[in-house]
PDB file of C-alpha atoms in Angstrom:
ATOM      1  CA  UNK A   1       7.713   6.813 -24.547  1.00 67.00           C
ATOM      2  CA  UNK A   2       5.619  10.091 -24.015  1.00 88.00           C
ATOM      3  CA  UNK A   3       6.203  13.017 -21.517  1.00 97.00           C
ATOM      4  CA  UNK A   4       5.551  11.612 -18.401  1.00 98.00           C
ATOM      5  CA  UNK A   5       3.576  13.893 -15.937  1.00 98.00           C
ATOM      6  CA  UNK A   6       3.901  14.057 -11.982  1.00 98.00           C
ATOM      7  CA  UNK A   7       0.854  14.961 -10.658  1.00 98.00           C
ATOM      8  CA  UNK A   8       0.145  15.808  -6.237  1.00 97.00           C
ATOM      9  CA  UNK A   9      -3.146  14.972  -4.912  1.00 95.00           C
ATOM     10  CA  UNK A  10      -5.275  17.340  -2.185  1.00 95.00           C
ATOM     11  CA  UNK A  11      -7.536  14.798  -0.564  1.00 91.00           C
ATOM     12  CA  UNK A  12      -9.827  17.331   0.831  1.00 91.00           C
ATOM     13  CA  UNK A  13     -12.181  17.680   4.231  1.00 88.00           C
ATOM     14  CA  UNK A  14     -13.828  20.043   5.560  1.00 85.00           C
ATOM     15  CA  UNK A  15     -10.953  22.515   4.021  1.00 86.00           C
ATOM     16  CA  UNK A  16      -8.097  21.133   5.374  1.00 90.00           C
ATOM     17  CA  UNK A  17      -6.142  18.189   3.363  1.00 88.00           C
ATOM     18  CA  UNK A  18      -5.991  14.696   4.739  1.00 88.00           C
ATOM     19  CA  UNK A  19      -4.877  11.175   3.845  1.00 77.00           C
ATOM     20  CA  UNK A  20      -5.371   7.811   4.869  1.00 73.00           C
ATOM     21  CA  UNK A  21      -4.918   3.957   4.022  1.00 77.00           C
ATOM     22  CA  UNK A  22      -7.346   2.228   1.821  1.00 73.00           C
ATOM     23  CA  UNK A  23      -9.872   5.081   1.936  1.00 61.00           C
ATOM     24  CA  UNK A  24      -9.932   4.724   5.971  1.00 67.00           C
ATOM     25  CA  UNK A  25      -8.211   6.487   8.678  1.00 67.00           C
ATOM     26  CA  UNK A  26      -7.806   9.674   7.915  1.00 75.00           C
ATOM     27  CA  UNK A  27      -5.646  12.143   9.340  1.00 80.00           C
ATOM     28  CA  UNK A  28      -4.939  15.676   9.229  1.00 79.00           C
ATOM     29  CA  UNK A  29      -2.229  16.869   6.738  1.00 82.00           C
ATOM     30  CA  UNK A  30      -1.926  20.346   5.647  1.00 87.00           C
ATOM     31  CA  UNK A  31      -3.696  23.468   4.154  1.00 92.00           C
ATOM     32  CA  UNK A  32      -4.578  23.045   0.742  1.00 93.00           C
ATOM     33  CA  UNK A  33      -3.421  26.715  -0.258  1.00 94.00           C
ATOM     34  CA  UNK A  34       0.387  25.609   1.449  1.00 94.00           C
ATOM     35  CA  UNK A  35       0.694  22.754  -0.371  1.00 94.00           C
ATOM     36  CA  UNK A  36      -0.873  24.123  -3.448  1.00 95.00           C
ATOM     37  CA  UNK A  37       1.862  26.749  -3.676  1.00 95.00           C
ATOM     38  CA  UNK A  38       4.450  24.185  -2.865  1.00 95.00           C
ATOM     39  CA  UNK A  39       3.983  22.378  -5.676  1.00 96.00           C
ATOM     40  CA  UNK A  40       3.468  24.541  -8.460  1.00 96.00           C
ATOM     41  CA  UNK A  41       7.197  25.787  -6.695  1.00 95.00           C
ATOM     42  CA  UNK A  42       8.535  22.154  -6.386  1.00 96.00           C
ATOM     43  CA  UNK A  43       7.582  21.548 -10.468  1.00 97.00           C
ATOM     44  CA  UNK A  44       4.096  19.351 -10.363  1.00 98.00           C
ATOM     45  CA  UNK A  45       3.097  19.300 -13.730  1.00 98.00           C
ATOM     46  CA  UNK A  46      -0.241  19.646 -12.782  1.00 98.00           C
ATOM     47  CA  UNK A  47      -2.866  19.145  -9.414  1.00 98.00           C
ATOM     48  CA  UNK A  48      -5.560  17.646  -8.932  1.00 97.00           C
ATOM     49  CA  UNK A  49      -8.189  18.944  -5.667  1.00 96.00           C
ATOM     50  CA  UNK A  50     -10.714  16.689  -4.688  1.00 92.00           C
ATOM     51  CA  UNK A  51     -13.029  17.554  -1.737  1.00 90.00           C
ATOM     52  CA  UNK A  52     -13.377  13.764  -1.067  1.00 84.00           C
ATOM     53  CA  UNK A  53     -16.674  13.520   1.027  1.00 83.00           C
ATOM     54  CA  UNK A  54     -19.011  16.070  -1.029  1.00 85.00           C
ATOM     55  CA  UNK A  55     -20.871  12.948  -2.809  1.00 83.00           C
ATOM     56  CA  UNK A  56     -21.784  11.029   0.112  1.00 80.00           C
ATOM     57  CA  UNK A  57     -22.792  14.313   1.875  1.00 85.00           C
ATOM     58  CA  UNK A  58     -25.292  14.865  -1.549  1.00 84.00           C
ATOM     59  CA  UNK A  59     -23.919  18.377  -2.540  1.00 81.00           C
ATOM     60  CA  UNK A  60     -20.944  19.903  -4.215  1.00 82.00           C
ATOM     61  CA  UNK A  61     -17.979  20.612  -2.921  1.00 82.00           C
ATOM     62  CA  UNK A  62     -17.093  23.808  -0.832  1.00 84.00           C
ATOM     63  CA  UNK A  63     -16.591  26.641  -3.311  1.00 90.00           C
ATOM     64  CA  UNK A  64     -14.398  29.085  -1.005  1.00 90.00           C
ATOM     65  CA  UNK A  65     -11.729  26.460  -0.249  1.00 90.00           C
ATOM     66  CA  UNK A  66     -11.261  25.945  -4.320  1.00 93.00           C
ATOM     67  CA  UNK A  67     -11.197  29.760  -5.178  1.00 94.00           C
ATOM     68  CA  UNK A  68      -8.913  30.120  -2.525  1.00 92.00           C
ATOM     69  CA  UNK A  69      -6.592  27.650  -3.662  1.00 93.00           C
ATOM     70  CA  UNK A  70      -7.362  29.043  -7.215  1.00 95.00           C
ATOM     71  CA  UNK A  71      -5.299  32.287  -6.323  1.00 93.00           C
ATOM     72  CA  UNK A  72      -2.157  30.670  -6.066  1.00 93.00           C
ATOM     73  CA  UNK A  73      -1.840  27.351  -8.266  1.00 95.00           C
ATOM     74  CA  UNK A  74       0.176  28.423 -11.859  1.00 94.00           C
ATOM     75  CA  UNK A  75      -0.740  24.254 -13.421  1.00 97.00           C
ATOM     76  CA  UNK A  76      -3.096  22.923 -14.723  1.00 97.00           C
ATOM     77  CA  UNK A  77      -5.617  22.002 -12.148  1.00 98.00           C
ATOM     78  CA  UNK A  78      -8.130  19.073 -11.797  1.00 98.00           C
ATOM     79  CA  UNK A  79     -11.552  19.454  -9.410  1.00 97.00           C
ATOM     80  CA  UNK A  80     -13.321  17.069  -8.557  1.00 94.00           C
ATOM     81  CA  UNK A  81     -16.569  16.467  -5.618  1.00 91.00           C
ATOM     82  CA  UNK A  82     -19.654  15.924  -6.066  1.00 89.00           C
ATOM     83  CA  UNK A  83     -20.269  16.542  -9.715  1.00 94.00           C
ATOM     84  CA  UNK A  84     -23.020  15.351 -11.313  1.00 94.00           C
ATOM     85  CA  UNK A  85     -24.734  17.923 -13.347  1.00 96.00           C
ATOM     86  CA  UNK A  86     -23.706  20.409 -16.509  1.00 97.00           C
ATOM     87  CA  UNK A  87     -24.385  23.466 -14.217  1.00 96.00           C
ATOM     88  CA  UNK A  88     -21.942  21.914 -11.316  1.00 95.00           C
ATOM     89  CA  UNK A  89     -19.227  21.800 -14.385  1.00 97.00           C
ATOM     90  CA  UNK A  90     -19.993  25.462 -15.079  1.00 97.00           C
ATOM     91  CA  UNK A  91     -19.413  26.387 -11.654  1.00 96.00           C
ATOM     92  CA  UNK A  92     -16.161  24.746 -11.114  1.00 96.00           C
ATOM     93  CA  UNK A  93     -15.017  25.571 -14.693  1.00 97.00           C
ATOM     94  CA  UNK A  94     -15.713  29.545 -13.758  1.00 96.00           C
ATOM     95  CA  UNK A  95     -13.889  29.072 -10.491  1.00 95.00           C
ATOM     96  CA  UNK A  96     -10.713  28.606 -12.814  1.00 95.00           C
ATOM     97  CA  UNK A  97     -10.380  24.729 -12.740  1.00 97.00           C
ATOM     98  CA  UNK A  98      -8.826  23.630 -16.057  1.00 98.00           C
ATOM     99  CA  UNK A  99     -10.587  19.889 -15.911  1.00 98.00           C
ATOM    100  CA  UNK A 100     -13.515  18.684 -14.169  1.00 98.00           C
ATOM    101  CA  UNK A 101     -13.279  15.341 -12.626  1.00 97.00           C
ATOM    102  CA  UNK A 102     -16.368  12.955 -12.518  1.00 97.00           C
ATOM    103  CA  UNK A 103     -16.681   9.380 -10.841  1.00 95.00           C
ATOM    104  CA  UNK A 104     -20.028   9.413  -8.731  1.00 93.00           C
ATOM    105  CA  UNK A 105     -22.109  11.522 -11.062  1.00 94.00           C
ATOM    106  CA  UNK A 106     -21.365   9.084 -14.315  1.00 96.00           C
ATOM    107  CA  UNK A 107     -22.781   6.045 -11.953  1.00 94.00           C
ATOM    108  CA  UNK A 108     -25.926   8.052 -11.226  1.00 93.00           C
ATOM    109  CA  UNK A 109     -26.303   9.151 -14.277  1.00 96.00           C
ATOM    110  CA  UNK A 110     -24.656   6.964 -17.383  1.00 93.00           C
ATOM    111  CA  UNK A 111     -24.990   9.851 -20.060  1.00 96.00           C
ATOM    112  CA  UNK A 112     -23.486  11.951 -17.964  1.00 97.00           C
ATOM    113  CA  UNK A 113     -19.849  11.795 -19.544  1.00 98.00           C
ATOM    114  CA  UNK A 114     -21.164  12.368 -22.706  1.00 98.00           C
ATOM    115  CA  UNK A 115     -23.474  15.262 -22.369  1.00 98.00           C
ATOM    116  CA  UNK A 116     -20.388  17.045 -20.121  1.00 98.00           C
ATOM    117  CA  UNK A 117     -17.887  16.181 -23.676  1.00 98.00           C
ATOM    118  CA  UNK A 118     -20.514  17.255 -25.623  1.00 97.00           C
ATOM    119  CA  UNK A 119     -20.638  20.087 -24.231  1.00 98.00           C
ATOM    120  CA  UNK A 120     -17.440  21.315 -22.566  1.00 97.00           C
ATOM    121  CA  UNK A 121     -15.025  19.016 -24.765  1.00 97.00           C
ATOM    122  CA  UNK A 122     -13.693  15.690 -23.777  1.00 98.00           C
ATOM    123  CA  UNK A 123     -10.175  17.741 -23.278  1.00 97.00           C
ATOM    124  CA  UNK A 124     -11.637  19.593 -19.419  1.00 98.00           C
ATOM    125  CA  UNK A 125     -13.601  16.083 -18.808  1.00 98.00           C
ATOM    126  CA  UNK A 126     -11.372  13.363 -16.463  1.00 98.00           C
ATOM    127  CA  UNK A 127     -13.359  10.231 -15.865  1.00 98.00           C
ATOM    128  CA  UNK A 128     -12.391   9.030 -12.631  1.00 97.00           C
ATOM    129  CA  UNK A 129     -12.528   5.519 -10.609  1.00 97.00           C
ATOM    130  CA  UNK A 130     -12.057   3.703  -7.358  1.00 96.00           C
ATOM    131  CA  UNK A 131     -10.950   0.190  -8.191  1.00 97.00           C
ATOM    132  CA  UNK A 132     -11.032  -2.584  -5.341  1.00 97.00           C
ATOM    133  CA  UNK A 133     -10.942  -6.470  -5.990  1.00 97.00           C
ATOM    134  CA  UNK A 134     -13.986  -8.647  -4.658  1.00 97.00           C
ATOM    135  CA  UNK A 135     -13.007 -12.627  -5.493  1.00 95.00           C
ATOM    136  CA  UNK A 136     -10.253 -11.657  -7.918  1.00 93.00           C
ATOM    137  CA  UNK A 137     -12.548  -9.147 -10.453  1.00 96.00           C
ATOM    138  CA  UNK A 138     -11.646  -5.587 -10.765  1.00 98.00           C
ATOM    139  CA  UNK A 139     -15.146  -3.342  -9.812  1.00 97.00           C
ATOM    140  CA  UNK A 140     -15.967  -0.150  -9.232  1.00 97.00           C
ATOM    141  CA  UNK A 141     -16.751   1.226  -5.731  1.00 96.00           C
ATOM    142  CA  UNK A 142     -18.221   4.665  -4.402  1.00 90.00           C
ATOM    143  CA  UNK A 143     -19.085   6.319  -1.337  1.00 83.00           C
ATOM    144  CA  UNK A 144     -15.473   6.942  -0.317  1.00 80.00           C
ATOM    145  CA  UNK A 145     -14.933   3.086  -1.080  1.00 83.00           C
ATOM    146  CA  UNK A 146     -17.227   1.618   1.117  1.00 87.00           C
ATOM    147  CA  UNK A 147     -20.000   0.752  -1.878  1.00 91.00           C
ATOM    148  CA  UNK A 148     -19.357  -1.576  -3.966  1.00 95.00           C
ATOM    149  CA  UNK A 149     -21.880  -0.434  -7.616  1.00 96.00           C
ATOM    150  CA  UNK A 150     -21.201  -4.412  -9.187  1.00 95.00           C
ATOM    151  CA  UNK A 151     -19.929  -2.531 -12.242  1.00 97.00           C
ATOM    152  CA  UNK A 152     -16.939  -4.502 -14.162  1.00 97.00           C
ATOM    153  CA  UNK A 153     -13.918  -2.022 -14.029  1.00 98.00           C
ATOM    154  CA  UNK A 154     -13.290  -2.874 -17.112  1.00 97.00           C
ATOM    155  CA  UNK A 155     -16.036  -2.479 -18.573  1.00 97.00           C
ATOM    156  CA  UNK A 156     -16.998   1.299 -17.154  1.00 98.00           C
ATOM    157  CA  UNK A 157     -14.031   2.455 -18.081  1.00 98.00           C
ATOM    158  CA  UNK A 158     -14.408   1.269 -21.732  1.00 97.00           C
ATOM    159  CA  UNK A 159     -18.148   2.583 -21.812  1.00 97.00           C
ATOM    160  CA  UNK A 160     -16.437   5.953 -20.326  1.00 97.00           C
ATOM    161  CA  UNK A 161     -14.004   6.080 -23.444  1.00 98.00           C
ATOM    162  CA  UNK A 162     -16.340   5.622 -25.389  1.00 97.00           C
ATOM    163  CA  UNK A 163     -18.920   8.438 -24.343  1.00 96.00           C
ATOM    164  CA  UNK A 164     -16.319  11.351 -24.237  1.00 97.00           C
ATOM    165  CA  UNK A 165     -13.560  11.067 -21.288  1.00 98.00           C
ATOM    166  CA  UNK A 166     -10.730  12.611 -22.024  1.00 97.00           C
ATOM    167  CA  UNK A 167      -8.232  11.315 -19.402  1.00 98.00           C
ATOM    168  CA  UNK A 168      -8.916   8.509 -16.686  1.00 98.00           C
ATOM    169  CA  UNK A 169      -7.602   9.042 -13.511  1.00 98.00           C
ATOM    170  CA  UNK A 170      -7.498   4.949 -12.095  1.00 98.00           C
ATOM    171  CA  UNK A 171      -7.322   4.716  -8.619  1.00 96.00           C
ATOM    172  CA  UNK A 172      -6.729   1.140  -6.391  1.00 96.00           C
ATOM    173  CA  UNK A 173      -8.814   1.020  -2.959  1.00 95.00           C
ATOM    174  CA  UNK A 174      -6.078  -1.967  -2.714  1.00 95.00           C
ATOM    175  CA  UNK A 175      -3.056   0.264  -2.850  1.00 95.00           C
ATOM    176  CA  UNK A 176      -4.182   3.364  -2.125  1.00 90.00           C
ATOM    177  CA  UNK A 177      -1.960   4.816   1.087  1.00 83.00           C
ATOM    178  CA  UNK A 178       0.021   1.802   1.633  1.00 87.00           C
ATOM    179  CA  UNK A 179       3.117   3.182  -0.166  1.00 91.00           C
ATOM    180  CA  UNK A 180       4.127  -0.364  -1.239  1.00 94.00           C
ATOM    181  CA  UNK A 181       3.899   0.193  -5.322  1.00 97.00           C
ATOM    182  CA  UNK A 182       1.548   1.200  -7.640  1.00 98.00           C
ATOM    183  CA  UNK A 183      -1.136  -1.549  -8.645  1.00 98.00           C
ATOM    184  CA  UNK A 184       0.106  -2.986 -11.739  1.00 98.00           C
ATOM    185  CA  UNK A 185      -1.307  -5.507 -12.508  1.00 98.00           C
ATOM    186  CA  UNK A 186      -4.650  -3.171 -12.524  1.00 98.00           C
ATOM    187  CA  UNK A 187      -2.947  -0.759 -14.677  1.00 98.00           C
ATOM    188  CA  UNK A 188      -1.684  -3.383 -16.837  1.00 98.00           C
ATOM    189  CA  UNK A 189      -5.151  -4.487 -17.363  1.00 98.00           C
ATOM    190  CA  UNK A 190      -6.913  -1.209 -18.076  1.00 98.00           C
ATOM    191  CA  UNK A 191      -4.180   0.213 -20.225  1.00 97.00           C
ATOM    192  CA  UNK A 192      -4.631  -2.924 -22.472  1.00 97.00           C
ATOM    193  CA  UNK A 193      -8.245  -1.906 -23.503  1.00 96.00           C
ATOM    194  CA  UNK A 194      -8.355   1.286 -23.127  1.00 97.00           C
ATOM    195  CA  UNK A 195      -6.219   4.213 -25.234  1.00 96.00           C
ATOM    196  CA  UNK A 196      -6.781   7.319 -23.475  1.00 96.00           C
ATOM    197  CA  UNK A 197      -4.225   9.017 -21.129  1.00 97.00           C
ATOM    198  CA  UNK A 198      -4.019   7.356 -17.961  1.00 98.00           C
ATOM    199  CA  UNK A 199      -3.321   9.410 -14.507  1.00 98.00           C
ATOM    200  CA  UNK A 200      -2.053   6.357 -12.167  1.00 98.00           C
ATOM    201  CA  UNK A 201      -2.651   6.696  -8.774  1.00 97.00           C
ATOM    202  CA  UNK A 202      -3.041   4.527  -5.340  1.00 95.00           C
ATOM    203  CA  UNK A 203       0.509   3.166  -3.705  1.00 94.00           C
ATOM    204  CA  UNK A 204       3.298   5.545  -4.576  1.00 96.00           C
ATOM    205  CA  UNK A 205       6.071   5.414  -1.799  1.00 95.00           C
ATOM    206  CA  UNK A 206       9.452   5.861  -3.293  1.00 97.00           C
ATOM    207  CA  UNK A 207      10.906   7.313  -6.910  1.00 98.00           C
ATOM    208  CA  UNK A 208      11.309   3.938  -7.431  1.00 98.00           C
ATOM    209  CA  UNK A 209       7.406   3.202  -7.413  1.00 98.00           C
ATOM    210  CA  UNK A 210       7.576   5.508 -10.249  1.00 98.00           C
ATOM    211  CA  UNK A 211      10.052   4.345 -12.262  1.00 98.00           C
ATOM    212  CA  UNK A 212       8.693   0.640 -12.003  1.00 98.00           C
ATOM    213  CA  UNK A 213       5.737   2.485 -13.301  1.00 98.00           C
ATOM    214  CA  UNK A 214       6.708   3.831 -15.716  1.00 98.00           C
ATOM    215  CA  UNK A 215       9.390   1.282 -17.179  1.00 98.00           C
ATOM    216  CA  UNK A 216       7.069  -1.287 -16.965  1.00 98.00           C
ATOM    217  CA  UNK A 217       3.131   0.324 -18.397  1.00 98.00           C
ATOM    218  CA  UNK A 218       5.016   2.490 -21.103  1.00 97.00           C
ATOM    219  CA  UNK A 219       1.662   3.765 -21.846  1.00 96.00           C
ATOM    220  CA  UNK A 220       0.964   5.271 -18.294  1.00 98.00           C
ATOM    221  CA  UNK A 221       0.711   9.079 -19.091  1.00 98.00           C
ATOM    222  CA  UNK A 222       0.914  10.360 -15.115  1.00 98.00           C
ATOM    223  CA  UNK A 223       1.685   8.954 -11.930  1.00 98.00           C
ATOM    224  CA  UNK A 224      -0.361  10.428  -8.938  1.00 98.00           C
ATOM    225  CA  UNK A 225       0.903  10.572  -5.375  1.00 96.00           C
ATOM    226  CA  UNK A 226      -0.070  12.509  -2.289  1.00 92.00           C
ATOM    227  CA  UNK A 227       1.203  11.136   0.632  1.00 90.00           C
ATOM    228  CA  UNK A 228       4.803  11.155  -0.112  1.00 93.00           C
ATOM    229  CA  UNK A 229       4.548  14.511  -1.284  1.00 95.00           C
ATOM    230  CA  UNK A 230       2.794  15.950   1.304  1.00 92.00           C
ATOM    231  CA  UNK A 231       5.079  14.274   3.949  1.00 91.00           C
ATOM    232  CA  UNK A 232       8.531  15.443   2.112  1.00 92.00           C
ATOM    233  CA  UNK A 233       9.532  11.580   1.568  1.00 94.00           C
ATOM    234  CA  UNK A 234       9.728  12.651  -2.082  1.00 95.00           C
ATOM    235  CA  UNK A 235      10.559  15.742  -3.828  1.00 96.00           C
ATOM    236  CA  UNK A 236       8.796  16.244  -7.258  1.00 97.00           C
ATOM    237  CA  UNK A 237      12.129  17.835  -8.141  1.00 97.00           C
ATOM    238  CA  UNK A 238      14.646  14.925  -6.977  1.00 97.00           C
ATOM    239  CA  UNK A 239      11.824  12.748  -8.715  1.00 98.00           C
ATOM    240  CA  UNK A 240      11.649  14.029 -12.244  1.00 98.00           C
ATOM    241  CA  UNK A 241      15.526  14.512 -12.076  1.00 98.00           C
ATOM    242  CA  UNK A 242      15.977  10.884 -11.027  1.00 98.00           C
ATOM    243  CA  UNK A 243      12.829   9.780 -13.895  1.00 98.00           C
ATOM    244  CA  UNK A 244      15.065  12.101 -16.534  1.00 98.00           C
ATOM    245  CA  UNK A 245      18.380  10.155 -15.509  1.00 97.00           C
ATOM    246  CA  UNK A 246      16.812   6.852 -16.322  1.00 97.00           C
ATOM    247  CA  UNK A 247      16.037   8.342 -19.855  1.00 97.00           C
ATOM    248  CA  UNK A 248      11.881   8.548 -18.646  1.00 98.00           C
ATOM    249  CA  UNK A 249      11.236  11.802 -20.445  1.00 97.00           C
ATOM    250  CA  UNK A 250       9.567  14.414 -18.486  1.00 98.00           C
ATOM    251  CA  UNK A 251       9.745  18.234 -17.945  1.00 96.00           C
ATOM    252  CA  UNK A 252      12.681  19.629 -16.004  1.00 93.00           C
TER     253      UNK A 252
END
């Protein structure tokens, strides 16, 4: 079994964080720059900072909250909003964002994965997706999950392999802020196809969400979680001490 990493997520709005349940309902959290801090204190292995309403708004996302946050985050950090050209990945990239992270651009534009790997290295480029089931078949939905593309989950996420992704960060509309379990049978299905590293995310409510995870989709490189971070229900600390315990490798 590989190093697992724990990874916080900054759902981002109009510069403050927020969360919801099943992409709806959101509600105010935090600052971005106090959680950012808290984290790279608490032990994330890495963040990820996605300003979560820059692609249906048609631009990128707000540079000043990301340098900001910049200033104080000592992981590896993913950005993602509103990408869809080489020049946006320049921009973030010079902001200081180790990885780029790119779901509604590679719809728009199916080359888009590979020209960015081509380019920047398939090692900065994160292929991510928003998975919902519609009559029992995994597809691929945008627009903050309200539009569903008709794309096969499966099969996007092979074609985004294939073209240069690095890393796939697999998010479930289904599970996404319920806090009942991470989506495994989704996981299960991509990891089967698929053999780059896989950032899990959508469900997480307890340590034991994680080890389930982990203990049962051995292959799962990261497990994703913001709301029980962000509300204190789990400490990455307590977490990665309880993952080591159970013999799931990760860094202390």
């Amino acid at each position: 079994m590989s190093v697992k990493r724990i990874i916080p997520c900054l759902d981002v709005k109009d510069g403050r964080v927020v969360k919801g349940i099943n992409f709806e309902g959101l509600t105010d959290v935090a600052s971005p720059i106090d959680l950012a801090k808290l984290y790279c204190d608490d032990g994330a292995d890495e963040l990820c900072f996605y300003d979560i309403t820059a692609s249906t708004e048609g631009r990128l996302l707000f540079l000043d909250v990301l340098k900001e946050v910049v200033q104080y985050v000592t992981i590896p950090l993913t950005v993602g909003g509103g990408i869809s050209t080489l020049d946006d990945i320049a921009t973030i990239l010079e902001c200081g964002a180790d990885k780029v992270s790119i779901n509604s651009g590679a719809i728009k534009n199916p080359d888009f994965i590979a020209d960015a790997a081509q380019k920047y290295g398939s090692e900065r480029i994160v292929m991510a997706v928003d998975v919902k089931r519609v009559d029992g078949a995994f597809r691929i939905f945008t627009g903050a999950g309200l539009v569903d593309t008709g794309l096969d989950a499966i099969d996007w996420i092979k074609r985004g392999e294939a073209t240069g992704a690095g890393e796939l960060v697999l998010n479930s509309i289904d599970t996404d802020g319920v806090k009942g379990g991470f989506d495994l049978p989704l996981l299960q299905a991509v990891s089967a196809v698929v053999s780059l590293p896989i950032i899990a995310s959508g469900g997480a409510g307890s340590i034991d969400d994680f080890i389930t995870l982990f203990e049962t989709i051995p292959s799962i490189d990261a497990g994703l979680a913001a709301s029980v971070f962000h509300y204190g229900e789990v400490s990455i600390k307590d977490l990665k001490k309880t993952l080591n315990d159970k013999s799931i490798e990760v860094i202390l």
